Short mmCIF file of C-alpha atoms in Angstrom, two decimals:
data_model
loop_
_atom_site.label_atom_id
_atom_site.label_comp_id
_atom_site.label_asym_id
_atom_site.label_seq_id
_atom_site.Cartn_x
_atom_site.Cartn_y
_atom_site.Cartn_z
CA MET A 1 245.02 187.22 0.11
CA THR A 2 248.01 186.82 2.32
CA GLY A 3 248.20 187.24 6.30
CA ILE A 4 249.95 190.07 8.23
CA GLY A 5 253.16 189.65 10.17
CA PHE A 6 254.95 192.35 12.35
CA GLY A 7 258.25 193.79 12.88
CA THR A 8 260.41 194.87 15.69
CA TRP A 9 262.65 197.53 14.28
CA ALA A 10 261.44 200.05 16.95
CA TRP A 11 262.31 197.78 19.74
CA GLY A 12 265.63 199.30 21.19
CA ASN A 13 265.85 202.22 18.54
CA GLN A 14 266.28 205.39 20.45
CA LEU A 15 267.27 207.54 17.26
CA LEU A 16 264.14 207.21 15.21
CA TRP A 17 261.52 205.69 17.55
CA GLY A 18 262.63 207.35 21.08
CA TYR A 19 262.89 203.85 22.78
CA ARG A 20 263.10 203.94 26.59
CA SER A 21 263.50 200.48 28.29
CA GLU A 22 261.93 201.41 31.49
CA THR A 23 258.66 202.64 29.96
CA ASP A 24 258.73 200.63 26.68
CA ASP A 25 259.62 197.14 27.48
CA PRO A 26 256.42 196.25 29.43
CA GLU A 27 254.22 197.56 26.61
CA LEU A 28 256.22 195.81 23.87
CA LYS A 29 255.81 192.47 25.78
CA ALA A 30 252.04 193.15 26.02
CA THR A 31 252.06 194.04 22.33
CA PHE A 32 253.96 190.72 21.39
CA ALA A 33 251.45 188.69 23.58
CA ALA A 34 248.49 190.50 21.74
CA ALA A 35 249.96 189.73 18.35
CA VAL A 36 250.32 186.09 19.19
CA ALA A 37 246.76 185.86 20.45
CA ALA A 38 245.49 187.54 17.31
CA GLY A 39 247.02 184.77 15.26
CA LEU A 40 249.64 186.85 13.49
CA GLN A 41 252.10 184.24 12.07
CA LEU A 42 255.31 185.86 11.41
CA VAL A 43 257.60 188.13 13.43
CA ASP A 44 260.63 189.89 12.01
CA THR A 45 263.74 191.12 13.58
CA ALA A 46 267.57 191.77 12.82
CA ASP A 47 270.88 191.58 14.57
CA SER A 48 271.54 195.24 14.09
CA TYR A 49 268.09 196.57 15.54
CA GLY A 50 268.76 198.62 18.54
CA THR A 51 271.03 201.72 18.38
CA GLY A 52 274.30 202.32 19.80
CA ARG A 53 274.91 200.16 23.05
CA LEU A 54 271.31 198.80 22.64
CA ASN A 55 272.51 196.93 19.45
CA GLY A 56 270.76 193.52 19.45
CA ARG A 57 268.16 194.75 22.03
CA SER A 58 265.25 193.97 19.49
CA GLU A 59 266.41 190.22 19.37
CA GLU A 60 267.02 190.16 23.11
CA LEU A 61 263.44 191.31 23.74
CA LEU A 62 261.77 189.17 21.31
CA GLY A 63 263.72 186.29 22.93
CA GLN A 64 262.42 187.05 26.30
CA CYS A 65 258.70 187.13 24.81
CA LEU A 66 259.24 183.79 23.07
CA GLU A 67 260.70 182.03 26.14
CA GLY A 68 257.24 182.08 27.89
CA LEU A 69 255.21 181.00 24.74
CA GLU A 70 253.05 177.76 25.00
CA LEU A 71 254.25 175.17 22.43
CA SER A 72 251.04 175.37 20.46
CA SER A 73 251.37 179.14 20.08
CA ARG A 74 255.12 178.74 19.29
CA ASN A 75 254.39 176.10 16.48
CA ASN A 76 252.15 178.70 14.78
CA LEU A 77 254.80 181.42 14.67
CA ILE A 78 257.54 181.91 12.16
CA VAL A 79 260.49 183.81 13.76
CA ALA A 80 262.72 185.57 11.22
CA THR A 81 265.82 187.50 11.79
CA LYS A 82 268.22 189.39 9.38
CA LEU A 83 271.96 189.26 9.58
CA ALA A 84 273.87 192.43 8.39
CA PRO A 85 276.59 191.81 5.87
CA PHE A 86 279.09 194.18 7.66
CA PRO A 87 282.47 194.76 5.80
CA TRP A 88 284.39 192.57 8.42
CA ARG A 89 281.91 189.57 7.86
CA LEU A 90 283.71 187.90 5.02
CA GLY A 91 283.62 184.49 3.39
CA ARG A 92 281.31 181.43 3.55
CA ARG A 93 281.47 181.39 7.29
CA GLY A 94 281.39 185.13 7.64
CA LEU A 95 277.81 185.09 9.37
CA VAL A 96 278.17 181.82 11.40
CA LYS A 97 279.04 183.68 14.74
CA ALA A 98 276.44 186.33 14.07
CA PHE A 99 273.92 183.67 13.56
CA GLN A 100 274.78 181.93 16.68
CA ALA A 101 274.51 185.20 18.62
CA SER A 102 271.21 185.82 17.21
CA ARG A 103 270.02 182.47 18.02
CA GLN A 104 271.23 182.70 21.61
CA ARG A 105 269.35 186.15 21.93
CA LEU A 106 266.27 184.60 20.52
CA ARG A 107 266.35 181.71 23.18
CA GLY A 108 266.98 179.17 20.41
CA GLN A 109 263.82 179.96 18.60
CA LEU A 110 264.67 180.76 14.96
CA ASP A 111 263.08 179.71 11.85
CA ARG A 112 264.05 181.92 8.98
CA VAL A 113 267.49 183.65 8.62
CA GLN A 114 267.78 186.25 5.97
CA LEU A 115 270.67 188.43 4.50
CA HIS A 116 269.89 191.84 5.65
CA TRP A 117 270.72 193.75 2.53
CA SER A 118 272.46 193.11 -0.89
CA THR A 119 276.18 194.20 -1.10
CA ALA A 120 275.79 194.16 -4.93
CA ARG A 121 276.20 198.08 -5.19
CA TYR A 122 279.51 198.29 -3.20
CA ALA A 123 281.13 194.79 -2.69
CA PRO A 124 279.40 192.19 -5.12
CA TRP A 125 282.16 189.78 -4.30
CA GLN A 126 281.05 189.56 -0.73
CA GLU A 127 277.37 188.69 -1.18
CA ARG A 128 277.36 185.11 -2.58
CA PRO A 129 279.79 183.58 -0.22
CA LEU A 130 277.66 184.79 2.76
CA LEU A 131 274.56 183.68 1.17
CA ASP A 132 276.12 180.20 0.56
CA GLY A 133 277.16 180.28 4.22
CA LEU A 134 273.46 180.78 5.21
CA ALA A 135 272.47 178.07 2.81
CA ASP A 136 274.95 175.77 4.56
CA LEU A 137 272.98 176.42 7.93
CA VAL A 138 269.71 175.33 6.14
CA ASP A 139 271.34 172.18 4.70
CA GLN A 140 272.95 171.36 8.16
CA GLY A 141 269.46 171.73 9.88
CA GLU A 142 270.43 174.74 11.90
CA VAL A 143 267.63 176.72 10.62
CA ARG A 144 264.56 175.86 8.54
CA GLU A 145 264.39 178.66 6.01
CA LEU A 146 266.34 181.20 4.12
CA GLY A 147 265.40 184.71 2.89
CA VAL A 148 266.96 187.78 1.61
CA SER A 149 266.24 191.46 2.05
CA ASN A 150 266.63 194.77 -0.09
CA VAL A 151 267.24 193.02 -3.37
CA GLY A 152 265.89 194.35 -6.72
CA PRO A 153 264.44 191.94 -9.46
CA GLN A 154 267.55 191.45 -11.34
CA ARG A 155 269.61 190.41 -8.26
CA LEU A 156 266.73 188.40 -7.04
CA ARG A 157 266.72 186.15 -10.16
CA LEU A 158 270.48 185.52 -9.87
CA LEU A 159 270.45 184.60 -6.07
CA HIS A 160 267.28 182.52 -6.40
CA ASP A 161 268.81 180.51 -9.27
CA HIS A 162 272.14 180.13 -7.51
CA LEU A 163 270.39 178.64 -4.53
CA ALA A 164 268.14 176.52 -6.69
CA ARG A 165 271.29 174.88 -8.33
CA ARG A 166 272.31 173.86 -4.71
CA GLY A 167 268.97 172.68 -3.76
CA VAL A 168 268.06 175.39 -1.29
CA ARG A 169 264.80 177.01 -1.47
CA LEU A 170 264.48 180.83 -1.13
CA ALA A 171 261.53 181.37 1.12
CA SER A 172 261.08 185.13 0.93
CA VAL A 173 262.37 188.38 0.08
CA GLN A 174 261.85 191.60 2.29
CA VAL A 175 261.35 194.97 0.51
CA GLN A 176 260.03 198.37 1.27
CA LEU A 177 256.63 198.54 0.08
CA SER A 178 253.76 201.09 0.78
CA LEU A 179 251.46 203.51 -0.84
CA LEU A 180 254.29 205.94 -0.46
CA ALA A 181 256.94 203.24 -1.86
CA PRO A 182 255.01 201.69 -4.74
CA GLU A 183 257.86 200.78 -7.06
CA PRO A 184 257.70 197.10 -6.47
CA ILE A 185 254.27 197.07 -8.02
CA ARG A 186 255.46 198.55 -11.45
CA PRO A 187 255.43 195.87 -14.45
CA GLY A 188 258.73 193.81 -14.22
CA GLY A 189 259.19 194.88 -10.75
CA ILE A 190 259.98 192.57 -7.76
CA LEU A 191 256.29 191.44 -7.28
CA ASP A 192 256.17 190.25 -10.68
CA VAL A 193 259.43 188.29 -10.42
CA CYS A 194 258.49 186.83 -7.06
CA ARG A 195 255.20 185.58 -8.62
CA ASP A 196 257.17 183.90 -11.39
CA LEU A 197 259.63 182.19 -8.80
CA GLY A 198 257.09 181.42 -6.11
CA VAL A 199 258.93 183.66 -3.47
CA GLU A 200 256.94 185.11 -0.65
CA VAL A 201 257.18 188.86 -0.39
CA LEU A 202 257.45 190.67 2.99
CA ALA A 203 256.51 194.16 2.85
CA TYR A 204 258.34 196.38 5.33
CA SER A 205 257.39 199.86 6.36
CA PRO A 206 253.83 199.41 4.90
CA LEU A 207 252.70 202.54 6.92
CA ALA A 208 255.62 204.64 5.91
CA LEU A 209 256.75 204.98 9.55
CA GLY A 210 253.20 206.09 10.48
CA VAL A 211 252.54 208.61 7.75
CA LEU A 212 249.83 206.67 5.97
CA ALA A 213 248.06 206.25 9.34
CA ARG A 214 247.67 209.91 9.75
CA GLN A 215 244.35 211.64 8.92
CA PRO A 216 244.19 214.75 6.82
CA GLY A 217 244.78 217.76 9.04
CA TRP A 218 246.91 215.82 11.57
CA THR A 219 250.16 217.66 12.76
CA PRO A 220 253.17 216.06 14.50
CA SER A 221 253.42 216.46 18.21
CA ASP A 222 255.73 214.03 20.08
CA ALA A 223 257.75 212.33 17.34
CA THR A 224 261.58 212.22 17.45
CA LEU A 225 263.40 214.73 15.44
CA LEU A 226 264.00 212.34 12.58
CA ARG A 227 260.43 211.25 12.23
CA SER A 228 259.21 214.95 12.60
CA GLY A 229 261.35 215.83 9.51
CA LEU A 230 259.91 213.00 7.48
CA PHE A 231 256.35 213.97 8.66
CA ARG A 232 257.03 217.73 7.44
CA ARG A 233 258.20 216.49 4.00
CA LEU A 234 255.57 213.70 3.33
CA LEU A 235 252.40 214.90 5.06
CA PRO A 236 251.63 217.89 2.65
CA GLY A 237 252.51 215.94 -0.74
CA SER A 238 250.53 212.89 0.42
CA LEU A 239 247.29 214.77 1.21
CA LEU A 240 245.28 213.67 -1.82
CA LEU A 241 246.32 210.04 -1.25
CA ARG A 242 245.62 210.13 2.51
CA GLN A 243 242.20 211.76 1.70
CA ALA A 244 241.17 208.91 -0.49
CA MET A 245 242.27 206.37 2.13
CA ALA A 246 240.25 208.21 4.83
CA ASP A 247 237.18 208.20 2.68
CA MET A 248 237.64 204.40 2.12
CA ALA A 249 238.10 203.93 5.79
CA GLN A 250 235.10 205.90 6.71
CA ALA A 251 232.86 204.18 4.25
CA ARG A 252 233.84 200.86 5.74
CA GLY A 253 234.02 201.88 9.35
CA VAL A 254 237.71 201.16 9.67
CA ASN A 255 240.82 203.34 9.71
CA GLN A 256 243.54 204.34 7.40
CA MET A 257 246.01 201.80 8.86
CA GLN A 258 243.83 198.99 7.93
CA VAL A 259 243.50 200.51 4.39
CA ALA A 260 247.30 200.69 4.06
CA LEU A 261 247.77 197.28 5.04
CA ASN A 262 245.15 195.66 2.98
CA TRP A 263 246.63 197.49 -0.18
CA CYS A 264 249.87 195.54 0.54
CA ARG A 265 247.66 192.52 0.87
CA ALA A 266 245.84 193.04 -2.23
CA HIS A 267 249.21 192.93 -4.13
CA ALA A 268 249.71 189.42 -2.70
CA THR A 269 252.40 190.42 -0.13
CA CYS A 270 252.69 189.94 3.61
CA PRO A 271 252.91 193.38 5.34
CA ILE A 272 255.02 193.49 8.55
CA PRO A 273 254.21 196.69 10.25
CA GLY A 274 256.13 197.64 13.18
CA PHE A 275 254.15 197.42 16.41
CA ARG A 276 254.77 199.08 19.75
CA ARG A 277 251.21 198.92 21.27
CA PRO A 278 248.61 196.45 21.71
CA ALA A 279 246.03 198.80 20.08
CA GLN A 280 248.10 198.61 16.75
CA VAL A 281 247.82 194.81 16.83
CA GLU A 282 243.92 195.09 17.18
CA ASP A 283 244.06 197.19 13.99
CA ALA A 284 245.96 194.49 12.10
CA LYS A 285 243.56 191.79 13.48
CA GLN A 286 240.75 193.73 12.00
CA ALA A 287 242.26 194.27 8.69
CA LEU A 288 242.43 190.54 8.30
CA GLY A 289 238.51 190.47 8.35
CA TRP A 290 238.05 192.35 5.02
CA THR A 291 239.58 193.14 1.64
CA LEU A 292 239.85 195.95 -0.76
CA THR A 293 237.73 195.83 -3.83
CA GLU A 294 239.50 195.68 -7.23
CA GLN A 295 238.20 199.39 -7.75
CA GLU A 296 239.49 200.46 -4.59
CA ARG A 297 242.81 198.77 -5.18
CA SER A 298 243.13 200.37 -8.69
CA LEU A 299 242.28 203.94 -7.32
CA LEU A 300 244.99 203.54 -4.61
CA ASP A 301 247.51 202.18 -7.20
CA GLN A 302 246.96 205.37 -9.39
CA LEU A 303 247.16 207.75 -6.53
CA SER A 304 250.24 206.23 -5.09
CA LEU A 305 252.12 206.19 -8.45
CA ASP A 306 250.93 209.72 -8.98
CA CYS A 307 251.92 211.03 -5.50
CA PRO A 308 254.66 213.69 -5.82
CA VAL A 309 256.45 212.47 -2.59
CA ARG A 310 258.09 209.05 -1.74
CA MET A 311 259.68 207.33 1.22
CA PRO A 312 263.40 207.55 1.22
CA ASP A 313 264.87 204.57 -0.61
CA ASN A 314 267.02 202.05 1.22
CA PRO A 315 270.63 203.02 0.13
CA PHE A 316 271.58 199.34 -0.23
CA GLN A 317 268.60 198.41 -2.37
CA SER A 318 270.03 196.65 -5.47
CA ALA A 319 268.67 196.61 -8.99
#
């Protein structure tokens, strides 16, 4: 079984998460401290996290949190960021300035750099030079590890083999995976390929933006406009699935969030739920103390694959 990491997409995001600096920053810092104390070993961010004028806010906040860490705690934590392949970032050195800016916001504490998404669907010629540039940073000792995000099984094999030929290990691939986004578990999917290649899978949005943590009968109250729309579409169609999760949770004396996270772990992936409150960290910590049975996992697999609603696909996800 894998561990559990945590993500910081919501840190600085007003549009989807309703971020407000004056009220949220103290709680986010307390959340980070709780996650480190709980032994969670990977934190994920991105240079594009934070909306509008707050672009880069997630990395900045995380850097402030990292700055005060004791060395022993810091050595147990993998800090990962993702760099966006924007159209103006071109060539082998197209991400160097972005990397330097991210490292500065993170107070120099950066272990794994990841290409945020694949350009295969709209500018395939852009992707490999950018990836080579990130691999150069690994070769030069500027960063320890390299990962990719939002790539499918076919693209992953190509990128992995290209990096292997130049002697750079691909540490991880980050994809959307949850009980409402189960495509990676299908035969021949990204999970099968990663097992073959020895690449770690980071499962983002494992709670489907909170949908999977909601008990049957729950209705939205204070969510942002975008999340409210998602709830209206996904809650009714996922009722049978969430009822099964609720039944499992009740039988074990846990909650649905823990069931959702352990389903990802049962598929040998490391879920990276987004945390904004210390109580969410406590749920993740408790989830590390138990595992789904094979029968429970199989039942959830089937209910997930049969579910009539799905999380929206990432538009940049490659084949």
